[in-house]
Coordinates of C-alpha atoms in Angstrom, one line a residue:
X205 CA -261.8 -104.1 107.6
X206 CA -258.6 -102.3 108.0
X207 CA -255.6 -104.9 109.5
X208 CA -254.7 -104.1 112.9
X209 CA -250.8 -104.3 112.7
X210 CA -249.7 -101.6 110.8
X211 CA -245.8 -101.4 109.6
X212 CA -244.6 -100.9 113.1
X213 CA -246.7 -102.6 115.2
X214 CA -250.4 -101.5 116.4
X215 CA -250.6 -97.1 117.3
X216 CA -253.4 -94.7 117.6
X217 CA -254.4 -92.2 120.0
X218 CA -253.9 -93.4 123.4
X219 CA -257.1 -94.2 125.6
X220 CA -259.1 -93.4 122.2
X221 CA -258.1 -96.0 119.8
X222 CA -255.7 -97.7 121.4
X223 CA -257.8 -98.1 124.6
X224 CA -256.3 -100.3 127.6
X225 CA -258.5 -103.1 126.7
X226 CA -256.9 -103.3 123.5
X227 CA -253.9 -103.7 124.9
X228 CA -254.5 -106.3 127.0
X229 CA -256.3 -108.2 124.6
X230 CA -253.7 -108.1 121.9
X231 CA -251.1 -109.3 124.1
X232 CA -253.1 -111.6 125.8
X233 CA -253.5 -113.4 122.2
X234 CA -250.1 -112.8 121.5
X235 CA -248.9 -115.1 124.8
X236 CA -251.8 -117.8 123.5
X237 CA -250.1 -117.7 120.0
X238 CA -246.8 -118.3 121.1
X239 CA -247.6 -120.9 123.7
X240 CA -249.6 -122.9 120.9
X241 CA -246.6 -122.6 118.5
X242 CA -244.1 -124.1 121.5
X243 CA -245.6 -125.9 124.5
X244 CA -242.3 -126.9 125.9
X245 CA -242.4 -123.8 128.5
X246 CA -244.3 -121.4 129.6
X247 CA -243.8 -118.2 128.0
X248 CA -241.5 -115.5 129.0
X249 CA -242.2 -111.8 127.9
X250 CA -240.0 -108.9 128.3
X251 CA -241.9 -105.6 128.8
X252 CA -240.5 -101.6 127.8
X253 CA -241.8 -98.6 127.3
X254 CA -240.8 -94.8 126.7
X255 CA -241.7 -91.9 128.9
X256 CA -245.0 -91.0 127.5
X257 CA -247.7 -90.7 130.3
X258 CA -250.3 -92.9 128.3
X259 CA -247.8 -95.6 128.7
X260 CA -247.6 -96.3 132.6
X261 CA -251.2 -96.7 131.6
X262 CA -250.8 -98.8 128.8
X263 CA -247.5 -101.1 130.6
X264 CA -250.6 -102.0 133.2
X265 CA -252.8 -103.3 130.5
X266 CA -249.7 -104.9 128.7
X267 CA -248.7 -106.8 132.2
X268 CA -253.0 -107.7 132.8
X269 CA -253.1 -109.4 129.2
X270 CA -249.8 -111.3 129.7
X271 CA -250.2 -112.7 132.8
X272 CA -254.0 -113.5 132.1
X273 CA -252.8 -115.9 129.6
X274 CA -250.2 -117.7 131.4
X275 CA -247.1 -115.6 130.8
X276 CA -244.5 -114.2 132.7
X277 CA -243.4 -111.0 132.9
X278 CA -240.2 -109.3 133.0
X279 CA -240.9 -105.3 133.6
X280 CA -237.7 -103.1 131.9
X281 CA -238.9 -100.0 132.7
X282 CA -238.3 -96.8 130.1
X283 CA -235.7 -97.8 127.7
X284 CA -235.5 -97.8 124.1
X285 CA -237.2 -99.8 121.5
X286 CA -233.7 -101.5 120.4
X287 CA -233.1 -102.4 124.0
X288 CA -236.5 -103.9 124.7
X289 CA -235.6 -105.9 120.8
X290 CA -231.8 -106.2 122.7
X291 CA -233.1 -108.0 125.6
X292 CA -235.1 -110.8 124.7
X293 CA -232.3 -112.2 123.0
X294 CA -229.9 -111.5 125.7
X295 CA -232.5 -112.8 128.6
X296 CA -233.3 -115.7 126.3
X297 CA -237.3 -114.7 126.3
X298 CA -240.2 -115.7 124.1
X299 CA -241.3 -112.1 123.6
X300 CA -240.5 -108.2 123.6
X301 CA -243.3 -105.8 124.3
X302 CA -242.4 -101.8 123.4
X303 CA -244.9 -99.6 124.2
X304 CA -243.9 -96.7 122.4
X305 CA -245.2 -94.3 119.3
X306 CA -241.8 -93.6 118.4
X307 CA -241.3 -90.1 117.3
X308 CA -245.6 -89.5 116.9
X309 CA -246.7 -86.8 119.7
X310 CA -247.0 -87.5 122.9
X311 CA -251.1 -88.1 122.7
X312 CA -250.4 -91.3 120.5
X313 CA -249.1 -94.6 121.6
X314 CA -248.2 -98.0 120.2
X315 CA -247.5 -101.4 120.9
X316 CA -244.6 -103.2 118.8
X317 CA -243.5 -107.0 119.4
X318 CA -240.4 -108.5 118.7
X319 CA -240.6 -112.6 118.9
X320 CA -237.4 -114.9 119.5
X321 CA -233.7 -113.3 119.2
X322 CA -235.9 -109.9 119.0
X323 CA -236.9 -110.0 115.7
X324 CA -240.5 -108.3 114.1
X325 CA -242.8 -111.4 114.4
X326 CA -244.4 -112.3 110.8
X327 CA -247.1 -111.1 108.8
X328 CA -248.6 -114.9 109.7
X329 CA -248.4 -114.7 112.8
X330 CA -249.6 -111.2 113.8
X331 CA -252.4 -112.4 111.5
X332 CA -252.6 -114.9 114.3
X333 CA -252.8 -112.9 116.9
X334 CA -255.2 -110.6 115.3
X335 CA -257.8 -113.4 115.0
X336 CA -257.3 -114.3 118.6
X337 CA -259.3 -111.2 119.5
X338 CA -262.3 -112.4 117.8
X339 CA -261.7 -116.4 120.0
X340 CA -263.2 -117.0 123.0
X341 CA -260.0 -118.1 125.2
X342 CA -259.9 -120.6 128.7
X343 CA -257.9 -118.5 131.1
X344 CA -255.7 -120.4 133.4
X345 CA -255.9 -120.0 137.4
X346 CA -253.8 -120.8 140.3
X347 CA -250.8 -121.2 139.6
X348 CA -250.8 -120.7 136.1
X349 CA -251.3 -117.2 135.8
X350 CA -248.2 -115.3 134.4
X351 CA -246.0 -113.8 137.0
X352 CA -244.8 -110.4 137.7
X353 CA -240.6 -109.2 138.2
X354 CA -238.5 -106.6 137.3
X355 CA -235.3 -106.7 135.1
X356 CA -232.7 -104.0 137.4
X357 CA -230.0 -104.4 135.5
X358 CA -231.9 -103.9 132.1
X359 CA -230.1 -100.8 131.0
X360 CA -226.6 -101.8 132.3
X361 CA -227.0 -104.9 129.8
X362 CA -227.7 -102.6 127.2
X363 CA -225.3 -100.1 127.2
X364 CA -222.4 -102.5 127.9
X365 CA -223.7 -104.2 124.5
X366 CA -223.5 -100.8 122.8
X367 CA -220.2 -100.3 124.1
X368 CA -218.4 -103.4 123.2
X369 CA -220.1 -102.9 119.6
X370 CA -218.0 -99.4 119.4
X371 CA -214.9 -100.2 117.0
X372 CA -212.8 -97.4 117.8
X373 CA -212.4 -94.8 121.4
X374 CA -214.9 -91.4 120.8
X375 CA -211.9 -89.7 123.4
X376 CA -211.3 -86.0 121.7
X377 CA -215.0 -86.1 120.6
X378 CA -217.3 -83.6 122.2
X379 CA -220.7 -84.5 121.1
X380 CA -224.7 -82.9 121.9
X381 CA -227.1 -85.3 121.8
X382 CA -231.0 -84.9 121.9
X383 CA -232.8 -87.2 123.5
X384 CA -236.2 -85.9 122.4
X385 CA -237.4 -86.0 126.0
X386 CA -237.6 -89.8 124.7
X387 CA -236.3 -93.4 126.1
X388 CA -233.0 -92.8 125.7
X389 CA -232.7 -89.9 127.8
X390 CA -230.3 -92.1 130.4
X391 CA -229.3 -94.7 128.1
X392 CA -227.8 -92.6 125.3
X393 CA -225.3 -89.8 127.4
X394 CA -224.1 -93.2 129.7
X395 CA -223.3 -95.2 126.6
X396 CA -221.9 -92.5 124.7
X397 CA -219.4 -91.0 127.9
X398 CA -218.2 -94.9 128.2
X399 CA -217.4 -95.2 124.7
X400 CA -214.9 -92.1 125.4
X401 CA -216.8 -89.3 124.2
X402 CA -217.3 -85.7 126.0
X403 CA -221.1 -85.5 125.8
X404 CA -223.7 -83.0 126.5
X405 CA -227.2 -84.1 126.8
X406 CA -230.1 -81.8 125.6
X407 CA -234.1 -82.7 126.1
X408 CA -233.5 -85.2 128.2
X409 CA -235.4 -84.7 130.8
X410 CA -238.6 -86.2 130.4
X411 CA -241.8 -85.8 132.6
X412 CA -244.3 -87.6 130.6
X413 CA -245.4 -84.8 128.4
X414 CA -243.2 -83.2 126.5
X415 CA -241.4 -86.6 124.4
X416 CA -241.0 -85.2 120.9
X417 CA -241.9 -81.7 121.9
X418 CA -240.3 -79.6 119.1
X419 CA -237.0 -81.6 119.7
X420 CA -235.0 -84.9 118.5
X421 CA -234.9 -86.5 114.8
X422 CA -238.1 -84.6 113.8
X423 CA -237.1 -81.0 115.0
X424 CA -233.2 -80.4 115.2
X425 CA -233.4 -76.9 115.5
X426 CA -232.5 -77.0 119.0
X427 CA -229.4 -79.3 118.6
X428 CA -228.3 -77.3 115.7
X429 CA -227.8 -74.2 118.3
X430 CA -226.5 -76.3 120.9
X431 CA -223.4 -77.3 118.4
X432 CA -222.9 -74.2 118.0
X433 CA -223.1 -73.0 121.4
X434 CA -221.4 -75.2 123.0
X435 CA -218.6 -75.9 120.0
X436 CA -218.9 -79.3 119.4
X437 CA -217.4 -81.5 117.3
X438 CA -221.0 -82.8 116.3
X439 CA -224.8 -83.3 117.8
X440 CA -226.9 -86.7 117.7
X441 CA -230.8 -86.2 117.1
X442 CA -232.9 -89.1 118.7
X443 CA -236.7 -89.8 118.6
X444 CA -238.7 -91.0 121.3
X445 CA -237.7 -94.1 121.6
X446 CA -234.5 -94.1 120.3
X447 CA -235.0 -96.5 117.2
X448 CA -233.7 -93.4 114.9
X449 CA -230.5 -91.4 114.4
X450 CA -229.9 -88.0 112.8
X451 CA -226.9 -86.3 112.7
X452 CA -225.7 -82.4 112.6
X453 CA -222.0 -81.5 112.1
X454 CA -220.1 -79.2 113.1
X455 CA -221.4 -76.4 111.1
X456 CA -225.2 -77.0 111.9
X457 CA -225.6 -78.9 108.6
X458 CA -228.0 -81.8 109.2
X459 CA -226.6 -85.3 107.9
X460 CA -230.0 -87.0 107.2
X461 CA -230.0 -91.2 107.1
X462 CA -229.0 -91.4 103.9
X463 CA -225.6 -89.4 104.6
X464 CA -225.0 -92.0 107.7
X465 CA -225.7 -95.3 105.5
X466 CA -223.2 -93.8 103.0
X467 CA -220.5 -93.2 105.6
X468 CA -221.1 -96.6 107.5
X469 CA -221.1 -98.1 104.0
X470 CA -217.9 -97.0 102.3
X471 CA -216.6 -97.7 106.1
X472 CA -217.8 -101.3 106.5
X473 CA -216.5 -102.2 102.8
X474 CA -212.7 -100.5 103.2
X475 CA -212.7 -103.0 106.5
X476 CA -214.0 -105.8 104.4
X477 CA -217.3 -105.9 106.7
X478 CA -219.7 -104.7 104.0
X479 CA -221.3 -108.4 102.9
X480 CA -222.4 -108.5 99.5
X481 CA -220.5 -105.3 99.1
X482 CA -224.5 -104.2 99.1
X483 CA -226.2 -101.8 101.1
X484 CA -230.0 -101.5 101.2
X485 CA -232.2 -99.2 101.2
X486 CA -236.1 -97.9 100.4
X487 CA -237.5 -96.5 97.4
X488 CA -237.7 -93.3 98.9
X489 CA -233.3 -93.1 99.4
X490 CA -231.5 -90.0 97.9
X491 CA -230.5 -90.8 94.6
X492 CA -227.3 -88.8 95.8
X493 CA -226.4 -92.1 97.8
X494 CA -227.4 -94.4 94.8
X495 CA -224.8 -92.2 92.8
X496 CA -222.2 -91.7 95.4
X497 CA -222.4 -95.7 96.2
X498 CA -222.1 -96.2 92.4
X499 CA -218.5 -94.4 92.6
X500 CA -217.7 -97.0 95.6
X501 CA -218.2 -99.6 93.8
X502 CA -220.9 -100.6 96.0
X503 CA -224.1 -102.2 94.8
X504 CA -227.6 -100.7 96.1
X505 CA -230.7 -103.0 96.8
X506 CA -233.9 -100.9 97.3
X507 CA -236.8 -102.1 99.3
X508 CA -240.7 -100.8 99.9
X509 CA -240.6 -98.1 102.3
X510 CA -241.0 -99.1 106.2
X511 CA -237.6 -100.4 108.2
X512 CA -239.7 -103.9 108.5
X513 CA -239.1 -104.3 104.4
X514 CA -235.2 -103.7 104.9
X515 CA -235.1 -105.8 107.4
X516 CA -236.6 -109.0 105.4
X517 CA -234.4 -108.0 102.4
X518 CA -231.0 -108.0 105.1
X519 CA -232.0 -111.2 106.4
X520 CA -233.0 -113.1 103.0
X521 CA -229.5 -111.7 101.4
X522 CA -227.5 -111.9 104.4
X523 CA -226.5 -108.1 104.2
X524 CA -224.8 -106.2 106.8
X525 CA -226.2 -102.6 106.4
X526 CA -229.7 -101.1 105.6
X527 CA -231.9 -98.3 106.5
X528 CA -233.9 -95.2 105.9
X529 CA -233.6 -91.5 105.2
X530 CA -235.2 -90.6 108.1
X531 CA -232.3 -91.9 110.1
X532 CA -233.5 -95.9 110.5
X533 CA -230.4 -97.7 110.5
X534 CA -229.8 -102.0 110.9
X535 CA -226.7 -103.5 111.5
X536 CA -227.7 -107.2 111.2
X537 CA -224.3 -108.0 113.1
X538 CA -225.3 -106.0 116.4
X539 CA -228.6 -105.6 116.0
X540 CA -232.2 -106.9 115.0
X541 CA -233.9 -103.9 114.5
X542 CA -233.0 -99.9 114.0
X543 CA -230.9 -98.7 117.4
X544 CA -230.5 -95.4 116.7
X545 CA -227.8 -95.2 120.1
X546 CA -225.8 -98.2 117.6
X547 CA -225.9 -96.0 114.8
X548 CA -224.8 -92.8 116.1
X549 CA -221.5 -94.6 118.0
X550 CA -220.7 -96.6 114.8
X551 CA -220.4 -93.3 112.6
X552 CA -218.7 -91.2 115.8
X553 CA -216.0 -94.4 115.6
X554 CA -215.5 -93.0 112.0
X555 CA -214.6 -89.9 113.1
X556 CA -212.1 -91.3 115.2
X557 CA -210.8 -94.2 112.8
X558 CA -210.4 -91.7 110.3
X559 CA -209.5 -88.1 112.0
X560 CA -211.7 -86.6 109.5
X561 CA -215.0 -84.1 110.3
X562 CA -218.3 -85.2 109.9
X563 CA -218.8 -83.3 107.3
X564 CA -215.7 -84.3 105.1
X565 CA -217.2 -87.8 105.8
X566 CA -220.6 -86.8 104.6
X567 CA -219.5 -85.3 101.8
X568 CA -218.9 -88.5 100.2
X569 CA -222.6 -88.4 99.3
X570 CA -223.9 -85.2 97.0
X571 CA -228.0 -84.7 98.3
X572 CA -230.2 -83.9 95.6
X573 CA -232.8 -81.7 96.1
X574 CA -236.0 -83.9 96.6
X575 CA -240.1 -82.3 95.9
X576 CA -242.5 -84.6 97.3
X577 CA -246.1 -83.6 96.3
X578 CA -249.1 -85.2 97.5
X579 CA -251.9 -85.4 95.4
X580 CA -255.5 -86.4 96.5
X581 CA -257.4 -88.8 94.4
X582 CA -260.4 -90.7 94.3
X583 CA -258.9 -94.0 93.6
X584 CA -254.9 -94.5 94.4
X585 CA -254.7 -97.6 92.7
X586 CA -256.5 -96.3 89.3
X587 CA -254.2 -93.3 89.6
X588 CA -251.0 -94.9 89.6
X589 CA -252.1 -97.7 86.6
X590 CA -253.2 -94.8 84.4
X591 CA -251.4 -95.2 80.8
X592 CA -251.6 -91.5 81.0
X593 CA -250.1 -91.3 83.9
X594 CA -247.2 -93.8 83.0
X595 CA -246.7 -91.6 79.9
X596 CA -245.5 -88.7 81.8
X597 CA -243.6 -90.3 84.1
X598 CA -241.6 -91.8 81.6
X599 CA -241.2 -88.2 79.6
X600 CA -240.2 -86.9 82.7
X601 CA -237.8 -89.5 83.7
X602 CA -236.0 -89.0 80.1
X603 CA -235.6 -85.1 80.4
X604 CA -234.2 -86.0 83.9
X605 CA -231.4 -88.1 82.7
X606 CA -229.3 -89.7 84.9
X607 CA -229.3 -86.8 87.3
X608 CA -232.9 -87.0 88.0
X609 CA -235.4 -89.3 89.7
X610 CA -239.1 -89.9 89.3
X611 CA -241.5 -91.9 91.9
X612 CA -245.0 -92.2 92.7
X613 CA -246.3 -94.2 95.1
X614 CA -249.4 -94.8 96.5
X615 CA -250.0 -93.8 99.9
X616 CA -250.7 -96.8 102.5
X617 CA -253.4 -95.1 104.6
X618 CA -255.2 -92.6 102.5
X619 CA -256.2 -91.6 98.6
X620 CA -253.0 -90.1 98.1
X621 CA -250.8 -90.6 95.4
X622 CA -247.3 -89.5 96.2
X623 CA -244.9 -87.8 93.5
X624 CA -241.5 -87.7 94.3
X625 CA -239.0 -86.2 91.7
X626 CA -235.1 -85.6 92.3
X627 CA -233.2 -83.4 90.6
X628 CA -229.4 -81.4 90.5
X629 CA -231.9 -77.9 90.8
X630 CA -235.0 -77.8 93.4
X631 CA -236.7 -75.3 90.6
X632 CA -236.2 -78.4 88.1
X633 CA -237.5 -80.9 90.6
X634 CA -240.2 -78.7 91.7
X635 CA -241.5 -77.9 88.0
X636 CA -241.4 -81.6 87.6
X637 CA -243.4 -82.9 90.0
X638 CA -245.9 -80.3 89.5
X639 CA -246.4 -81.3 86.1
X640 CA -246.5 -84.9 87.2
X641 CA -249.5 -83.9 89.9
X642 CA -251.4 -82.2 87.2
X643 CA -251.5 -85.6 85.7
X644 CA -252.5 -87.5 88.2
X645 CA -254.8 -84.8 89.3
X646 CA -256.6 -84.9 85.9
X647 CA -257.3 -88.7 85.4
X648 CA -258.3 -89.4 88.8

């Protein structure tokens, strides 16, 4: 049987596979965890969610399971994933609830927890937590049933935090930001216009139904024209809830995650704020940003792919900076988890620390062109072990040089074995990885 929590918490379909009652139930068995792992007090849960109609739904069911195990409740509202991970250090809680599918369409929906200080809860105890679905449970009554209350000053907490993380004034900046029709449709424009910044806010009206809608990280076509229109000096790409940040510059070039942990990078280590003088990253990073960090002087550590496997590898080396390509970015300092609203005023503070364009900023990092090719299989694992398979890899890897880049990996969810190959040309990289599925193809 599949496990329930997934690399970002438990998502599906909304009223299909993740139904109300599983909602309640898994964070009923999450308050009963926590309680039996600290009886001192009576847990406290902080409760978010983004703008997605499934999720006034879902925040119901969330509430029902919390308080039928004896917890109390502390209702945000719509705010962003690294608020609701924000808050439950700041309010001093036991646990974050997000109900969010991040930057899935709007038909899906997910839960994600965050334990103490807002940090993922273990593999252990989620394993916990799972099992508690399967336990028959003694629900409390009278006066121990959780109670209700609502936090009003939740997003005023976060964006002052935001704020006072800001190293350097965004006045002379004129900036677009899309909001994806997502959580941070208030939350981003307010913190960005306090930190200084002229801003003009695109998607960001939300009504339930269009979150993600052709718009933010996924889809920044839109902000690309709204640059362009509006002549700005850059434009900020959020997902729906906010735990992502894409970039476009000036000239409508997208500056992917990659491009943004190589500015913040070289940044952090000229101010001496770059510990380890390491920056981590997945398997799956550019090796452009392998080779421009290389040039800096800056060592690279490279993790599984999934923000919850940088994360560990910050934490167990006590790095300051780590993320994904598709725009995940931690700041262990400010942060517990990706805040994509952190992110984007960290590299605008760049801009005006340096009084240089995004794009001479980005340009410290050359992006080779990437082929990913997915190649159905009968048996992932087989496919991947294959001598044969090994073989080519490593012929292909030779001809590549140190210019070039093979990686297969197998896919978490499906028979897929995924060949990714890097190269100076997309014709070379393309030929490559062709070659490579062939392979793989043929012995599986």
């Amino acid at each position: 049987m599949a496990r329930l929590f997934g690399t970002d918490g438990v998502r599906g379909l909304a009223n299909d596979e993740l139904t109300p009652e599983l909602a309640l139930a898994v964070t009923a068995s999450a308050a009963r965890v926590l309680a039996a792992h600290d009886r001192s007090h009576r847990p406290v849960a902080v409760v978010g969610r983004d703008p997605r109609a499934s999720g006034e739904m879902l925040e119901s069911a969330v509430v029902a399971g919390l308080t039928s195990a004896g917890a109390d409740v502390l209702r945000l509202g719509v705010l962003p994933t690294p608020a609701v991970a924000y808050l439950v250090a700041d309010l001093d809680v036991d646990l974050g609830v997000m109900i969010s599918a991040s930057h899935n369409p709007m038909a899906d929906n997910g839960i994600k927890l965050f334990g103490e200080g807002g940090h993922k809860l273990p593999d252990g105890i989620e394993d916990e937590i799972e099992a508690g679905l399967h336990t028959a449970a003694t629900r409390p009554t009278g006066a121990q049933i959780g109670r209700v209350s609502d936090v009003d000053d939740a997003l005023d907490r976060y964006v002052s935090h935001l704020v006072e993380a800001t190293p350097a004034s965004l006045t002379g900046l004129r900036i677009v930001v899309d909001c994806a029709h997502g959580a941070s449709s208030i939350a981003a424009p307010e913190a960005y216009r306090k930190a200084g910044a002229e801003v003009i806010a695109v998607n960001a009206a939300p009504d339930g139904i269009n979150i993600n809608d052709n718009c933010g990280s996924t889809h920044p076509e839109s902000l690309r024209a709204a640059v362009a229109e509006y002549g700005a000096d850059l434009g900020i790409a959020h997902d729906g809830d906010a735990d992502r940040c894409l970039a476009v510059d000036a000239d409508g070039e997208l500056v992917d995650g990659d491009q943004i942990l190589a500015v913040l990078a070289v940044g952090m280590a000229e101010a001496g704020e770059l510990a380890g003088g390491t920056l981590v990253a997945t398997v799956m990073s550019n090796l452009g940003l392998h080779l421009a960090m290389r040039d800096k002087n800056i060592a690279v550590r490279t993790t599984a792919v999934g923000d919850r496997y940088v994360l560990e590898e910050l934490r167990a080396g006590g790095y300051s900076l780590g993320g994904e390509q598709s725009g995940h970015v931690v700041l262990p300092g400010y942060a517990t988890t990706g805040d994509g609203l952190l992110t984007a005023l960290r590299l605008m503070s760049r801009l005006g620390e340096t009084g240089r364009s995004l794009r001479e900023l980005a340009g410290v990092m050359r992006r080779l062109p990437q082929v990913l090719v997915n190649v159905p299989v009968t048996d992932k694992t087989t496919a991947t072990e294959s001598p044969t398979v090994r073989d080519a890899v490593e012929a292909v890897s030779a001809e590549l040089g140190d210019e070039g880049r093979v990686l297969l990996r197998p896919s978490g969810t499906e028979q897929l074995v995924r060949v990714m190959v890097e190269a100076p040309l997309v014709e070379t990289a393309q030929v490559a990885a062709d070659r490579l599925a062939g392979v793989v193809s043929s012995v599986c």
